[in-house]
Short mmCIF file of C-alpha atoms and ligand atoms in Angstrom, two decimals:
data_model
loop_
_atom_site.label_atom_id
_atom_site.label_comp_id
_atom_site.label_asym_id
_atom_site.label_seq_id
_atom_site.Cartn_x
_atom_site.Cartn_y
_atom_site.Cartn_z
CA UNK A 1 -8.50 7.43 18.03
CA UNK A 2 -6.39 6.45 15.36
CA UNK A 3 -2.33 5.23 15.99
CA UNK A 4 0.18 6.68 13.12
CA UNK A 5 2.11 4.04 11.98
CA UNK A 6 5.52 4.37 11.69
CA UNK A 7 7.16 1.39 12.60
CA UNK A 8 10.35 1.40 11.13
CA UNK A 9 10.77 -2.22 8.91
CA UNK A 10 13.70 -3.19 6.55
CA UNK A 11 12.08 -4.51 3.82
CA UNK A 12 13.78 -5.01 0.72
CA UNK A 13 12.89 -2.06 -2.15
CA UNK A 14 11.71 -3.38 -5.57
CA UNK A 15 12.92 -1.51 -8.36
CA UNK A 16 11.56 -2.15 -12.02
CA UNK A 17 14.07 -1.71 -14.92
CA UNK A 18 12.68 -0.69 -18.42
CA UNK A 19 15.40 -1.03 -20.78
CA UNK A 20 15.40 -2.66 -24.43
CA UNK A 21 19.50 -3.40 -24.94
CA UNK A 22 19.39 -6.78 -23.14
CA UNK A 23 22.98 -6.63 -22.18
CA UNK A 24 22.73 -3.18 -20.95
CA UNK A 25 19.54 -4.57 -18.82
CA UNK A 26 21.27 -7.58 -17.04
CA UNK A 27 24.48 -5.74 -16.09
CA UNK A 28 22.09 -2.44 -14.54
CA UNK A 29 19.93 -5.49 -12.69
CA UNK A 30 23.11 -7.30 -11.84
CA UNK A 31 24.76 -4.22 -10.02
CA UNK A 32 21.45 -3.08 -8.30
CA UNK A 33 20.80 -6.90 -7.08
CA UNK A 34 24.38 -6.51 -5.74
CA UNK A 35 23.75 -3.61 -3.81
CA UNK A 36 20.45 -5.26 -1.82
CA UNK A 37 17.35 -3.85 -3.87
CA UNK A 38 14.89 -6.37 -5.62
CA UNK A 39 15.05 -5.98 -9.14
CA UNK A 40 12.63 -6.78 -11.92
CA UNK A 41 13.29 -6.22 -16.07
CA UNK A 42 11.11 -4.89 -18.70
CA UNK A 43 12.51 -4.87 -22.17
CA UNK A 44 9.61 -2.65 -23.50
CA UNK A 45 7.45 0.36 -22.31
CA UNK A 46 4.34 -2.11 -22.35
CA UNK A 47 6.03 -5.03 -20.36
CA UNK A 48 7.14 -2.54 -18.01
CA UNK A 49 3.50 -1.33 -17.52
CA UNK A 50 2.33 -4.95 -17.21
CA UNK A 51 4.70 -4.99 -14.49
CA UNK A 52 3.99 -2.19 -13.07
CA UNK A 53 0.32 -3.26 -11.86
CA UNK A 54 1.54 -6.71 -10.98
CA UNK A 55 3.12 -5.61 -8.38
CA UNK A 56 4.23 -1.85 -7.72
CA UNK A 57 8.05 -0.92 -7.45
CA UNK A 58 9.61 1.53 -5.39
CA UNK A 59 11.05 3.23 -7.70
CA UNK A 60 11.11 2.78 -11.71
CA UNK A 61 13.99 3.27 -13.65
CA UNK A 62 13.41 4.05 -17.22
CA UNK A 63 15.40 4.26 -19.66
CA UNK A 64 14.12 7.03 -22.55
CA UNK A 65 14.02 5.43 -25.65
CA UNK A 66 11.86 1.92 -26.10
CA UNK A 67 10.66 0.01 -28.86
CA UNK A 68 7.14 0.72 -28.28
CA UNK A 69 6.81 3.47 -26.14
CA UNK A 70 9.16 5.91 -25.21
CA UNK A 71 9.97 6.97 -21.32
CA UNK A 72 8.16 10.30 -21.50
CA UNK A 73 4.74 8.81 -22.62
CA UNK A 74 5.57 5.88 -19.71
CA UNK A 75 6.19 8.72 -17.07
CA UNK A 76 3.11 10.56 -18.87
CA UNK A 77 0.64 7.65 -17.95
CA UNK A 78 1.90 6.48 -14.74
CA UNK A 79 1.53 10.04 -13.09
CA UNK A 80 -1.72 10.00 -14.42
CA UNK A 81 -2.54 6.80 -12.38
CA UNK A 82 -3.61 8.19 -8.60
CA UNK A 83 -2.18 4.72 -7.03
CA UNK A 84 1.63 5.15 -8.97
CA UNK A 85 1.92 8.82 -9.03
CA UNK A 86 3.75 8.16 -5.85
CA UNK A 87 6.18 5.61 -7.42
CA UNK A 88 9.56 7.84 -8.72
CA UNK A 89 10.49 7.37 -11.76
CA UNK A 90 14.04 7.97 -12.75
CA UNK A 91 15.05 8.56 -16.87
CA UNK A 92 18.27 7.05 -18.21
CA UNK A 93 19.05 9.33 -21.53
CA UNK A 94 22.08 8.65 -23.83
CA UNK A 95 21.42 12.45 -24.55
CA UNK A 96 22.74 15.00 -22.51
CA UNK A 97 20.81 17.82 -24.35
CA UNK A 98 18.57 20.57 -21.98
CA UNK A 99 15.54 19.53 -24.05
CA UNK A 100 15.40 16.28 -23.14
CA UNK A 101 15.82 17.30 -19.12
CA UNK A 102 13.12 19.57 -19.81
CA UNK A 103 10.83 16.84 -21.41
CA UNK A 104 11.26 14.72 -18.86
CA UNK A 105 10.49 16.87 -16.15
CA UNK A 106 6.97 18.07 -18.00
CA UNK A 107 5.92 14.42 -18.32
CA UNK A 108 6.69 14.26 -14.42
CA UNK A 109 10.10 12.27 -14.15
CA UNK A 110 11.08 12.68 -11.20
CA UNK A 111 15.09 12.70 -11.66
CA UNK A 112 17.44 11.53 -14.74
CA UNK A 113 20.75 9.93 -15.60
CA UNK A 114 22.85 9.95 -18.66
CA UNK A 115 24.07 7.17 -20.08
CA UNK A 116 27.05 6.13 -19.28
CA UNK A 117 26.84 6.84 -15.30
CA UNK A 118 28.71 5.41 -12.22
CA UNK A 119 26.86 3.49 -10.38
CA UNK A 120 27.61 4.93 -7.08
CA UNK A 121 26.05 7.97 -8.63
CA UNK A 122 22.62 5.96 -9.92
CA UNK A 123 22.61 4.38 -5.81
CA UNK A 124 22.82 7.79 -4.77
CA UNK A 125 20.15 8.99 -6.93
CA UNK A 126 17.94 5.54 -6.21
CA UNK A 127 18.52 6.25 -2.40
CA UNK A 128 17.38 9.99 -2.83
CA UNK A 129 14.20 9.23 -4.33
CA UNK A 130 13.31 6.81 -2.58
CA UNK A 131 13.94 8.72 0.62
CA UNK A 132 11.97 11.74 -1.04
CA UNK A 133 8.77 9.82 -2.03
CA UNK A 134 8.51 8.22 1.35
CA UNK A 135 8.79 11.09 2.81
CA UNK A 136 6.29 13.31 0.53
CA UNK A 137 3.90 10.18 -0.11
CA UNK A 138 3.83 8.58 3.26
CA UNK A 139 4.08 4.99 2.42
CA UNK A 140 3.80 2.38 5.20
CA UNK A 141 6.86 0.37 3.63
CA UNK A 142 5.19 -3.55 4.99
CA UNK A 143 1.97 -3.18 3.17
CA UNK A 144 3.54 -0.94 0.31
CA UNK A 145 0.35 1.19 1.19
CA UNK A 146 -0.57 4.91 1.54
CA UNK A 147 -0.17 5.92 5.37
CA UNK A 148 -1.90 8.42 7.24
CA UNK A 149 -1.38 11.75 5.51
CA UNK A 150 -2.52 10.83 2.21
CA UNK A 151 -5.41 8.95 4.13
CA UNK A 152 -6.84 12.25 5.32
CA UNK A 153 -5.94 13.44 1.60
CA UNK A 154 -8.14 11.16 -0.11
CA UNK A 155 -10.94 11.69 2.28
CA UNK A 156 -10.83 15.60 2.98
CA UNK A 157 -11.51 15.42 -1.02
CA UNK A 158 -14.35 12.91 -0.62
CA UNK A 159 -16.21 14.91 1.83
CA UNK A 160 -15.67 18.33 0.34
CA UNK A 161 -17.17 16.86 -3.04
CA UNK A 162 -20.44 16.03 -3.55
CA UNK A 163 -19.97 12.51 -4.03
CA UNK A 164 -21.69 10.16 -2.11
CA UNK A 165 -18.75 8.20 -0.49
CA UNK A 166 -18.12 5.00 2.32
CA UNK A 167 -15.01 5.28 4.79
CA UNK A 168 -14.61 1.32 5.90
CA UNK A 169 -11.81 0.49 8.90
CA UNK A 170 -10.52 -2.75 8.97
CA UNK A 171 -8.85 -3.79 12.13
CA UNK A 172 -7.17 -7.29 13.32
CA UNK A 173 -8.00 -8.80 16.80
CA UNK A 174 -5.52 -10.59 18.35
CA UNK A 175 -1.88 -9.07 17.07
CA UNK A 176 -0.43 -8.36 20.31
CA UNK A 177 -1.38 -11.48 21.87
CA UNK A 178 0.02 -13.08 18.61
CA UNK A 179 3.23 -11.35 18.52
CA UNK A 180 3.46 -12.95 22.32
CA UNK A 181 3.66 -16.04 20.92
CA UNK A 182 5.28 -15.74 17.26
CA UNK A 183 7.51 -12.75 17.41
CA UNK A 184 7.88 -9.82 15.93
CA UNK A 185 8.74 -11.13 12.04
CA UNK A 186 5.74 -13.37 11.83
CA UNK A 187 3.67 -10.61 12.81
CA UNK A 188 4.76 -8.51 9.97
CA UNK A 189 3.94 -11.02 7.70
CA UNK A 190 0.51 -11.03 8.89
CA UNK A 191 0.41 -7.80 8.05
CA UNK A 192 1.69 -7.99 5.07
CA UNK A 193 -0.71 -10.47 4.13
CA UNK A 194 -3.59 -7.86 5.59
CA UNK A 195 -2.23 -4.90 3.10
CA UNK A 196 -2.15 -7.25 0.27
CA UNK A 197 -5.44 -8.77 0.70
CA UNK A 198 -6.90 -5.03 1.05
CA UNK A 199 -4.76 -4.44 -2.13
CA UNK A 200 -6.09 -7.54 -4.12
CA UNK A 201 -9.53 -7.10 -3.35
CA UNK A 202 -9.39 -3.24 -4.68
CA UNK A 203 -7.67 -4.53 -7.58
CA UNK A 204 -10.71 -7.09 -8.53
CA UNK A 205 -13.43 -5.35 -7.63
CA UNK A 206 -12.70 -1.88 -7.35
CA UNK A 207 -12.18 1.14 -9.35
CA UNK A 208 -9.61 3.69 -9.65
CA UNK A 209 -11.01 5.92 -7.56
CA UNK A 210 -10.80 3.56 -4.50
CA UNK A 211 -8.56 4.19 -1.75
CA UNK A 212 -6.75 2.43 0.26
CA UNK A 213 -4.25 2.66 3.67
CA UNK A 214 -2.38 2.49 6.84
CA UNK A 215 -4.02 4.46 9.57
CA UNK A 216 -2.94 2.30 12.34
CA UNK A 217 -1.17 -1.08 13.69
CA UNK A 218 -2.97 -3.55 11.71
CA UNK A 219 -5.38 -0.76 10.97
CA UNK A 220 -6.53 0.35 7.46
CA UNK A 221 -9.12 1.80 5.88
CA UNK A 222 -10.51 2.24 2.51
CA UNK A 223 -12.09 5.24 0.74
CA UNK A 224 -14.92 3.86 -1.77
CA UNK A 225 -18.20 4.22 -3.26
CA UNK A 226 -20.94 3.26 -1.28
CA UNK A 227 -22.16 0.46 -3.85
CA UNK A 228 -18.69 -1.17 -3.21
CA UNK A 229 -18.39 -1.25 0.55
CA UNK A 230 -20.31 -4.32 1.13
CA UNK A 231 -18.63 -6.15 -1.17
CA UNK A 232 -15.27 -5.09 -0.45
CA UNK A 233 -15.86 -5.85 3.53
CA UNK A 234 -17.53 -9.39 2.57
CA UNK A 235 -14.38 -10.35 0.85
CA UNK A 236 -12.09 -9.30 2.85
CA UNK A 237 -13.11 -10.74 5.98
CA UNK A 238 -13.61 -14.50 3.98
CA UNK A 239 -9.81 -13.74 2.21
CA UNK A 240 -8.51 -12.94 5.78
CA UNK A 241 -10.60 -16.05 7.80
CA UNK A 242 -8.82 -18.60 5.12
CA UNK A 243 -5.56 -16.84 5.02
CA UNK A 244 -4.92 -16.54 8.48
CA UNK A 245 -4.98 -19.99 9.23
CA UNK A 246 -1.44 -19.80 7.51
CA UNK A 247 0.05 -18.39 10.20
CA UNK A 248 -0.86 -20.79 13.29
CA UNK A 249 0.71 -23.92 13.90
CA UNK A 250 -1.35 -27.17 13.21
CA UNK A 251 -2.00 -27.51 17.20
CA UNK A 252 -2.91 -23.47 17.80
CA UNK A 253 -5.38 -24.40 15.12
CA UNK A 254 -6.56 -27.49 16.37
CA UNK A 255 -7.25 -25.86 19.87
CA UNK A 256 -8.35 -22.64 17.84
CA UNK A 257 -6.36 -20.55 20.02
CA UNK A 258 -3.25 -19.57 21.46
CA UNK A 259 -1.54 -19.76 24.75
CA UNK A 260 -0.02 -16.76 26.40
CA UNK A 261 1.41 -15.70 29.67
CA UNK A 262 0.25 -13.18 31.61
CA UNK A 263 2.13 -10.77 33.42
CA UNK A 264 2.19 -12.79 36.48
CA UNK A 265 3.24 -15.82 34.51
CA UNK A 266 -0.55 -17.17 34.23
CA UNK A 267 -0.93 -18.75 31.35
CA UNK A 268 -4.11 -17.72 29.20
CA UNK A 269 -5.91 -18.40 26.05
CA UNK A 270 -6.39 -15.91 23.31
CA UNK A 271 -8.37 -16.63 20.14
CA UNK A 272 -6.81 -16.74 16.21
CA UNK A 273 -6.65 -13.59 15.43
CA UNK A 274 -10.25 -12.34 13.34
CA UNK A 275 -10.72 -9.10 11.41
CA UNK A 276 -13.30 -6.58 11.73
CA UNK A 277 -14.55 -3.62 10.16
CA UNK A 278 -16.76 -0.58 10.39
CA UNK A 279 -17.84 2.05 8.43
CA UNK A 280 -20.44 4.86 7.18
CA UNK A 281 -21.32 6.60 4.27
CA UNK A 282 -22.28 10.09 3.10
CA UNK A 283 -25.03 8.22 1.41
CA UNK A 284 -27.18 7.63 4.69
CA UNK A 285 -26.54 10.04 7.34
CA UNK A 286 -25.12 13.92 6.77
CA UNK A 287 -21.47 13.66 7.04
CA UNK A 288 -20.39 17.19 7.74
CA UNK A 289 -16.65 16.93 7.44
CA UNK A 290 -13.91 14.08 7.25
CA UNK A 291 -13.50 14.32 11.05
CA UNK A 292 -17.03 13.66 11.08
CA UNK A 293 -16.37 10.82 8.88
CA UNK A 294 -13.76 9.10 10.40
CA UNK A 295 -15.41 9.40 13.78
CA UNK A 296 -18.58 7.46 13.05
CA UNK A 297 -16.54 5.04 11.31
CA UNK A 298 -14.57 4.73 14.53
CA UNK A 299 -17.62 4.23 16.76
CA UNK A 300 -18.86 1.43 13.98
CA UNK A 301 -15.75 -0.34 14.27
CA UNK A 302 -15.58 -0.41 17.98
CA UNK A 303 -18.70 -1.96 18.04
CA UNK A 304 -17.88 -4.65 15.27
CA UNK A 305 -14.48 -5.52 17.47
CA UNK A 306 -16.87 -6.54 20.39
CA UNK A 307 -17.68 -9.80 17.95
CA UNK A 308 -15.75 -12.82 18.70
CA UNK A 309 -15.75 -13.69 14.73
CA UNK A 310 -14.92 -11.84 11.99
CA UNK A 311 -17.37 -9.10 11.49
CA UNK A 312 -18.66 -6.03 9.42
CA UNK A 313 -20.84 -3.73 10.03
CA UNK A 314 -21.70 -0.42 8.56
CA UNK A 315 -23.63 2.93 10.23
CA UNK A 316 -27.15 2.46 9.39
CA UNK A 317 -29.09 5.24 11.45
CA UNK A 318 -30.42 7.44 9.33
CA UNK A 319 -30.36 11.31 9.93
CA UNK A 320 -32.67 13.22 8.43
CA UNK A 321 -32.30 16.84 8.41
CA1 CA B 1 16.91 2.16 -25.44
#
């Protein structure tokens, strides 16, 4: 059955700054650099958007009025957007006026300042959304991914629609044994490098309506059509086979595996770590419910583990009723 993830990891938070008064800009980044968060700088609403899909903040802080754009059309289309809604978005307003508060709150801010502010104030704020939108939107904070709740989201609304849908796992073989050997950080990076693959490949060749997480230790799955599954899987696995590589020293690779002890101080050999998946879709077999769902998808993936190489494989008995 499937782990719940929630390993605890400091990672550093990423917050993305739209604000057009340069100076104003640098000194905000400066002090919020200073107190340990990542930041990145838009001057405009369309930079900041730009940004946005490069790589997805934490948290966004926004200030209202842009050249282009102004913050309540930015909060407007990033709520819209099923893979940011998650990210809070905080408004900085010269204006301290009710309207304004009440603006920002219809186009789904999900807090705001007023210029000027202290900045132990704006940390406090920072830290309380970020806090809240982990905590309402499950995100596994190493992969920057969806976790486990708004897995079962995302699919209990794929099976009660009509759609014809695929659930895909993806699992890595070999992260215990690996973490033996290359400790605890390096394994995190591996996984990072999992969640971002998963992420990159849904970028290129999926659609919005594709889903992605967490469901596990170096378990994920994705929530697709069933015209994309292939192709998604197929990818993957050839991203992960290259990438991997990356982590092993030149001799691990050489000898294409690893040496471990065993309990009794044995020493053992254990494979580079491969990645295998499993799913089913709606579109061959009667899926009654999600449960149903993630169940077969289960089975599926046990059996593609059982490979020694990379593999995919996806339920193709066909149930006629
Ligand atoms: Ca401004």
């Amino acid at each position: 059955m499937i782990l719940i993830y929630d390993t605890e990891v400091l990672v550093t938070e990423k917050i993305l700054l739209i604000e057009d008064e340069e100076p104003i800009a640098e000194l905000i980044a400066l002090n919020l650099r200073m107190e340990g968060y990542e930041v990145s700088v838009a001057y405009t609403g369309y930079d900041g958007f730009d940004k946005i899909y490069e790589d997805i903040p934490n948290l966004i802080l926004c200030d209202l009025i842009l050249p282009d754009i102004d913050g309540f059309e930015l909060c407007k289309r990033i709520k819209a957007d099923e893979r940011m809604r998650r990210v809070p978005i905080i408004i900085l307003t010269a204006r301290k006026g009710l309207e304004d508060k009440i603006a920002a709150m219809k186009a789904g801010a999900d807090d705001f300042i007023s210029k000027p502010f202290e900045y132990e104030e704006l940390y406090a704020r920072i830290e309380m959304n970020l806090w809240r939108s982990r905590r309402t939107y499950d995100i596994d904070f190493l992969t920057q991914l969806p976790g486990f709740l708004p897995f079962l989201d995302a699919l209990s609304q794929k099976a009660q629609s009509q759609e014809p849908f695929s659930l895909i796992f993806v699992a890595i073989k070999g992260l215990k044994e690996y973490r033996q050997v290359y400790g605890e950080e390096n394994l995190e990076n591996v996984l990072k490098f999992v969640g971002e693959t998963i992420r990159e490949v849904l970028k290129k060749e999926g659609t919005k309506k594709d889903f992605a997480a967490v469901v596990g230790i170096g378990k994920f799955a994705i929530v697709t059509a069933p015209e994309r599954a292939d192709h998604f899987a197929h990818s993957i696995i050839k991203i992960f086979n290259e990438g991997v590589r990356s982590f092993y020293s030149l001799g691990d690779l050489e000898r294409g595996a690893i040496t471990i002890l065993t309990r009794r101080g044995m020493e053992r050999t254990a494979p580079i770590m491969t990645v295998h998946i499993g799913g089913c879709s709606n579109a061959t077999r009667k899926i009654n419910s999600m449960w149903d769902a993630i169940e077969i998808a289960d089975e599926v993936l046990e059996y593609s583990m059982g490979f020694t190489t990379s593999s995919y494989f996806m339920d193709r008995r066909k149930q006629y009723c």
